[in-house]
Amino acid sequence: MKLTLTRTRLLTFLFMIAVVLKIMSLLVSGHGHPLTDKILSGLTLDLLLLRLIILVHGTYGRYQQLRQQYPLQDFPELLSAALRPLIRNDKVCRVLVTETTLAYYAIFRWKKQASMPAFSWYSRQGAAAVYGIFIFLLLLEMTGMGLLLSRLNYPVLHRVMLAAGAYSVVFLLAHLKAICYRPVQLDDNGILLRYGIITSLHIPFDQVRAVRDLRRLPPADNTVLQLSLLKAFEPGNVALELKQPISLYLLFKQKKAVKQFIFRLDAPASFRKALESRITC
């Protein structure tokens, strides 16, 4: 691992030097010397490709090790843990993990894996139908806006709207599949609380104050977090209260001082029964 990190840093340093030399060449001569420009362009591209190859190779090896050590952890948790030794910037690492997870669930993940006892929140609530309707409406909107903008002759706006709509469709599809493939689970130490690709965290049993059925939403409070992307279409039926507030990330946004989680499960009574025997007051 030390050798991989050293090579990575060296390639990053050489890449930055090549970019600086290319910029200086353009500034000095105005348009750059043809031979120098070709050499620097090729060097920059080669260094970038080598940097990416080493990054992907190191991440994949680390990912496979973590997958064997932590079988309950899913793709985004393992990928994040594998990337952090190679990418020290937390924001860059989080963006890479989120976008890679988006592509993984939208394109590559089509088979469920056997796991320990889990509590889903999609089988009885018609989540697939609800998200399917939203995806269909987005496709209709993209088609209508595309026809309108093409007739108005706004090609740049047309491409921007098309890209935004396509990304929204992929995001909803990936989130729906992640909801189905990433249920709430209990391990020996705590709760793996997941909500699609939005968030994932581990809550120890000794940090749980109470779990109860939710009849109605509590008053708006910064310490209460409702895990629901579509809000009224995904009403919560379980409230999980913690002894101490915690902070977590919802995609790229950090949520601080959360003391109560509200979410929806297909079998809330079974979840409450399984959890109550492990809660230490």
Short mmCIF file of C-alpha atoms in Angstrom, two decimals:
data_model
loop_
_atom_site.label_atom_id
_atom_site.label_comp_id
_atom_site.label_asym_id
_atom_site.label_seq_id
_atom_site.Cartn_x
_atom_site.Cartn_y
_atom_site.Cartn_z
CA MET A 1 0.00 0.00 0.00
CA LYS A 2 2.88 2.39 0.72
CA LEU A 3 4.33 1.74 -2.76
CA THR A 4 0.97 2.47 -4.38
CA LEU A 5 0.60 5.72 -2.49
CA THR A 6 4.14 6.80 -3.42
CA ARG A 7 3.54 6.12 -7.09
CA THR A 8 0.23 7.91 -6.95
CA ARG A 9 1.75 11.03 -5.43
CA LEU A 10 4.66 10.98 -7.88
CA LEU A 11 2.33 10.72 -10.88
CA THR A 12 0.16 13.51 -9.52
CA PHE A 13 3.24 15.73 -9.12
CA LEU A 14 4.48 14.95 -12.65
CA PHE A 15 1.00 15.55 -14.07
CA MET A 16 0.84 18.97 -12.46
CA ILE A 17 4.31 19.85 -13.82
CA ALA A 18 3.25 18.80 -17.34
CA VAL A 19 0.12 20.96 -17.12
CA VAL A 20 2.11 23.96 -15.88
CA LEU A 21 4.68 23.56 -18.68
CA LYS A 22 1.91 23.35 -21.26
CA ILE A 23 0.30 26.53 -19.93
CA MET A 24 3.68 28.32 -19.89
CA SER A 25 4.32 27.25 -23.48
CA LEU A 26 1.00 28.74 -24.57
CA LEU A 27 1.62 31.95 -22.65
CA VAL A 28 5.14 32.48 -23.99
CA SER A 29 4.46 31.89 -27.68
CA GLY A 30 0.77 32.74 -27.80
CA HIS A 31 -0.25 29.50 -29.47
CA GLY A 32 2.45 27.11 -28.33
CA HIS A 33 5.27 25.42 -30.26
CA PRO A 34 3.84 22.52 -32.33
CA LEU A 35 6.41 19.92 -31.21
CA THR A 36 6.42 21.06 -27.57
CA ASP A 37 2.64 21.16 -27.52
CA LYS A 38 2.35 17.60 -28.84
CA ILE A 39 4.93 16.26 -26.40
CA LEU A 40 3.33 17.95 -23.39
CA SER A 41 -0.18 16.93 -24.45
CA GLY A 42 0.88 13.30 -24.81
CA LEU A 43 2.79 13.38 -21.53
CA THR A 44 -0.15 14.92 -19.69
CA LEU A 45 -2.56 12.31 -21.05
CA ASP A 46 -0.21 9.41 -20.28
CA LEU A 47 0.37 10.57 -16.71
CA LEU A 48 -3.35 11.04 -16.18
CA LEU A 49 -4.10 7.54 -17.48
CA LEU A 50 -1.37 6.01 -15.31
CA ARG A 51 -2.74 7.90 -12.31
CA LEU A 52 -6.23 6.56 -12.97
CA ILE A 53 -4.97 2.99 -13.53
CA ILE A 54 -3.09 2.96 -10.23
CA LEU A 55 -6.05 4.53 -8.43
CA VAL A 56 -8.50 1.97 -9.83
CA HIS A 57 -6.14 -0.95 -9.20
CA GLY A 58 -5.45 0.06 -5.61
CA THR A 59 -9.12 0.74 -4.91
CA TYR A 60 -10.23 -2.59 -6.39
CA GLY A 61 -7.70 -4.59 -4.36
CA ARG A 62 -8.64 -2.82 -1.17
CA TYR A 63 -12.35 -3.23 -1.97
CA GLN A 64 -12.02 -7.01 -2.35
CA GLN A 65 -10.21 -7.27 0.99
CA LEU A 66 -12.86 -5.24 2.78
CA ARG A 67 -15.66 -7.21 1.13
CA GLN A 68 -14.32 -10.41 2.69
CA GLN A 69 -13.75 -8.82 6.08
CA TYR A 70 -17.16 -7.07 6.29
CA PRO A 71 -19.76 -9.16 4.45
CA LEU A 72 -22.66 -7.08 5.77
CA GLN A 73 -21.30 -3.85 4.30
CA ASP A 74 -22.59 -2.93 0.85
CA PHE A 75 -20.98 -1.31 -2.19
CA PRO A 76 -20.91 2.40 -1.16
CA GLU A 77 -19.58 1.71 2.36
CA LEU A 78 -16.84 -0.59 1.05
CA LEU A 79 -15.93 1.74 -1.82
CA SER A 80 -15.65 4.71 0.54
CA ALA A 81 -13.38 2.76 2.90
CA ALA A 82 -11.24 1.60 -0.05
CA LEU A 83 -10.86 5.09 -1.54
CA ARG A 84 -10.02 7.05 1.60
CA PRO A 85 -6.39 5.84 1.89
CA LEU A 86 -5.80 6.93 -1.73
CA ILE A 87 -7.80 10.18 -1.79
CA ARG A 88 -7.29 12.34 1.27
CA ASN A 89 -9.74 15.08 0.28
CA ASP A 90 -13.06 14.15 1.89
CA LYS A 91 -15.24 16.11 -0.57
CA VAL A 92 -13.55 14.62 -3.65
CA CYS A 93 -13.81 11.14 -2.16
CA ARG A 94 -17.49 11.63 -1.36
CA VAL A 95 -18.27 12.83 -4.90
CA LEU A 96 -16.47 9.86 -6.46
CA VAL A 97 -18.24 7.40 -4.17
CA THR A 98 -21.67 8.93 -4.84
CA GLU A 99 -21.33 9.06 -8.62
CA THR A 100 -19.81 5.57 -8.81
CA THR A 101 -22.58 4.22 -6.59
CA LEU A 102 -25.14 5.90 -8.85
CA ALA A 103 -23.74 4.15 -11.92
CA TYR A 104 -23.33 0.84 -10.08
CA TYR A 105 -26.95 0.55 -8.98
CA ALA A 106 -28.47 2.06 -12.12
CA ILE A 107 -26.50 -0.06 -14.61
CA PHE A 108 -24.65 -2.99 -13.06
CA ARG A 109 -26.60 -4.21 -10.00
CA TRP A 110 -29.50 -6.47 -10.99
CA LYS A 111 -29.27 -9.38 -8.56
CA LYS A 112 -30.04 -9.49 -4.86
CA GLN A 113 -27.56 -11.12 -2.51
CA ALA A 114 -28.40 -13.32 0.43
CA SER A 115 -27.83 -11.55 3.74
CA MET A 116 -28.60 -11.68 7.44
CA PRO A 117 -32.10 -10.90 8.73
CA ALA A 118 -33.19 -7.63 7.13
CA PHE A 119 -36.15 -5.29 7.20
CA SER A 120 -37.23 -3.95 3.83
CA TRP A 121 -39.36 -0.91 3.06
CA TYR A 122 -40.47 -1.50 -0.49
CA SER A 123 -42.41 -4.79 -0.75
CA ARG A 124 -45.73 -3.71 0.77
CA GLN A 125 -45.53 0.02 0.18
CA GLY A 126 -45.45 0.04 -3.64
CA ALA A 127 -42.19 1.97 -3.83
CA ALA A 128 -41.42 0.58 -7.28
CA ALA A 129 -44.76 1.80 -8.63
CA VAL A 130 -44.35 5.28 -7.11
CA TYR A 131 -40.83 5.75 -8.42
CA GLY A 132 -41.85 4.25 -11.75
CA ILE A 133 -44.55 6.93 -12.12
CA PHE A 134 -42.05 9.70 -11.35
CA ILE A 135 -39.56 8.29 -13.85
CA PHE A 136 -42.30 8.06 -16.49
CA LEU A 137 -43.33 11.67 -15.85
CA LEU A 138 -39.72 12.81 -16.14
CA LEU A 139 -39.38 11.04 -19.48
CA LEU A 140 -42.55 12.72 -20.72
CA GLU A 141 -41.27 16.10 -19.57
CA MET A 142 -37.91 15.52 -21.26
CA THR A 143 -39.65 14.63 -24.52
CA GLY A 144 -41.94 17.67 -24.41
CA MET A 145 -39.17 20.11 -23.47
CA GLY A 146 -36.89 18.61 -26.08
CA LEU A 147 -39.43 19.12 -28.86
CA LEU A 148 -40.18 22.67 -27.70
CA LEU A 149 -36.55 23.78 -27.39
CA SER A 150 -35.58 22.19 -30.69
CA ARG A 151 -38.26 24.23 -32.45
CA LEU A 152 -37.21 27.41 -30.63
CA ASN A 153 -33.64 26.79 -31.79
CA TYR A 154 -31.92 26.82 -28.39
CA PRO A 155 -29.38 24.00 -28.85
CA VAL A 156 -27.31 24.73 -25.72
CA LEU A 157 -30.35 24.94 -23.45
CA HIS A 158 -31.74 21.83 -25.13
CA ARG A 159 -28.57 19.85 -24.27
CA VAL A 160 -28.51 21.15 -20.70
CA MET A 161 -32.15 20.22 -20.11
CA LEU A 162 -31.64 16.82 -21.71
CA ALA A 163 -28.58 16.11 -19.55
CA ALA A 164 -30.38 17.24 -16.37
CA GLY A 165 -33.42 15.11 -17.16
CA ALA A 166 -31.33 12.05 -17.99
CA TYR A 167 -29.36 12.43 -14.76
CA SER A 168 -32.61 12.71 -12.77
CA VAL A 169 -33.96 9.52 -14.33
CA VAL A 170 -30.73 7.62 -13.62
CA PHE A 171 -30.70 8.97 -10.04
CA LEU A 172 -34.28 7.84 -9.33
CA LEU A 173 -33.64 4.42 -10.88
CA ALA A 174 -30.43 3.93 -8.89
CA HIS A 175 -32.11 5.11 -5.68
CA LEU A 176 -35.05 2.73 -6.15
CA LYS A 177 -32.77 -0.23 -6.78
CA ALA A 178 -30.61 0.72 -3.80
CA ILE A 179 -33.72 0.81 -1.59
CA CYS A 180 -34.50 -2.74 -2.69
CA TYR A 181 -30.94 -4.06 -2.37
CA ARG A 182 -29.93 -2.18 0.81
CA PRO A 183 -32.45 -3.01 3.56
CA VAL A 184 -32.19 -2.09 7.22
CA GLN A 185 -30.20 -4.80 9.00
CA LEU A 186 -29.24 -5.79 12.53
CA ASP A 187 -25.80 -7.16 13.29
CA ASP A 188 -24.26 -8.18 16.61
CA ASN A 189 -23.47 -4.60 17.60
CA GLY A 190 -26.12 -2.34 16.16
CA ILE A 191 -28.37 -1.22 13.32
CA LEU A 192 -27.31 -0.72 9.73
CA LEU A 193 -29.71 2.07 8.83
CA ARG A 194 -29.73 2.68 5.08
CA TYR A 195 -31.89 4.67 2.73
CA GLY A 196 -31.09 3.95 -0.90
CA ILE A 197 -28.08 5.95 -2.06
CA ILE A 198 -28.99 8.92 0.16
CA THR A 199 -27.35 7.81 3.38
CA SER A 200 -25.99 4.88 5.36
CA LEU A 201 -24.90 4.68 8.97
CA HIS A 202 -24.31 2.22 11.79
CA ILE A 203 -26.05 2.90 15.11
CA PRO A 204 -24.87 0.86 18.13
CA PHE A 205 -27.61 -0.71 20.23
CA ASP A 206 -26.43 1.09 23.36
CA GLN A 207 -27.06 4.45 21.64
CA VAL A 208 -30.76 3.72 21.03
CA ARG A 209 -33.15 5.19 23.56
CA ALA A 210 -36.43 3.92 22.11
CA VAL A 211 -38.15 2.62 19.01
CA ARG A 212 -41.87 3.05 18.44
CA ASP A 213 -44.58 3.05 15.82
CA LEU A 214 -45.20 6.44 14.26
CA ARG A 215 -48.80 7.58 14.02
CA ARG A 216 -48.14 11.13 12.88
CA LEU A 217 -45.13 13.29 12.13
CA PRO A 218 -43.69 15.27 15.06
CA PRO A 219 -43.38 19.07 14.86
CA ALA A 220 -40.61 20.38 12.63
CA ASP A 221 -37.31 20.08 14.45
CA ASN A 222 -33.68 20.16 13.31
CA THR A 223 -32.94 17.12 15.49
CA VAL A 224 -35.52 14.98 13.64
CA LEU A 225 -34.57 13.49 10.26
CA GLN A 226 -37.18 11.92 8.00
CA LEU A 227 -35.59 9.46 5.58
CA SER A 228 -37.89 10.12 2.65
CA LEU A 229 -37.01 11.49 -0.77
CA LEU A 230 -40.62 11.82 -1.95
CA LYS A 231 -41.95 12.95 1.45
CA ALA A 232 -45.77 12.48 1.30
CA PHE A 233 -45.36 9.47 -1.03
CA GLU A 234 -43.07 7.76 1.49
CA PRO A 235 -44.65 8.46 4.89
CA GLY A 236 -42.75 7.10 7.89
CA ASN A 237 -44.13 4.48 10.25
CA VAL A 238 -41.13 3.96 12.59
CA ALA A 239 -39.44 6.45 14.92
CA LEU A 240 -35.98 5.65 16.24
CA GLU A 241 -34.79 7.89 19.08
CA LEU A 242 -31.13 8.10 20.12
CA LYS A 243 -29.57 8.90 23.47
CA GLN A 244 -27.04 11.30 21.99
CA PRO A 245 -27.30 13.35 18.77
CA ILE A 246 -25.11 12.29 15.85
CA SER A 247 -24.07 13.83 12.53
CA LEU A 248 -24.29 12.18 9.11
CA TYR A 249 -24.13 12.97 5.41
CA LEU A 250 -27.13 13.01 3.09
CA LEU A 251 -25.33 12.74 -0.26
CA PHE A 252 -23.09 15.85 -0.09
CA LYS A 253 -24.92 17.69 2.68
CA GLN A 254 -23.97 17.18 6.31
CA LYS A 255 -26.79 16.92 8.81
CA LYS A 256 -25.71 17.72 12.36
CA ALA A 257 -27.20 16.91 15.75
CA VAL A 258 -29.77 14.31 14.61
CA LYS A 259 -31.43 12.65 17.58
CA GLN A 260 -34.44 10.97 15.98
CA PHE A 261 -34.89 9.11 12.68
CA ILE A 262 -38.22 8.60 10.96
CA PHE A 263 -38.46 5.98 8.21
CA ARG A 264 -40.81 3.39 6.76
CA LEU A 265 -40.59 -0.40 6.95
CA ASP A 266 -42.76 -3.16 5.55
CA ALA A 267 -42.91 -4.91 8.94
CA PRO A 268 -42.41 -2.27 11.66
CA ALA A 269 -43.73 -4.54 14.44
CA SER A 270 -41.10 -7.20 13.69
CA PHE A 271 -38.36 -4.59 13.64
CA ARG A 272 -39.49 -3.12 16.95
CA LYS A 273 -39.70 -6.55 18.56
CA ALA A 274 -36.22 -7.55 17.33
CA LEU A 275 -34.73 -4.28 18.52
CA GLU A 276 -36.40 -3.89 21.92
CA SER A 277 -34.67 -6.96 23.33
CA ARG A 278 -31.25 -5.48 22.47
CA ILE A 279 -31.75 -1.93 23.67
CA THR A 280 -29.92 -1.09 26.89
CA CYS A 281 -31.58 1.73 28.83
#
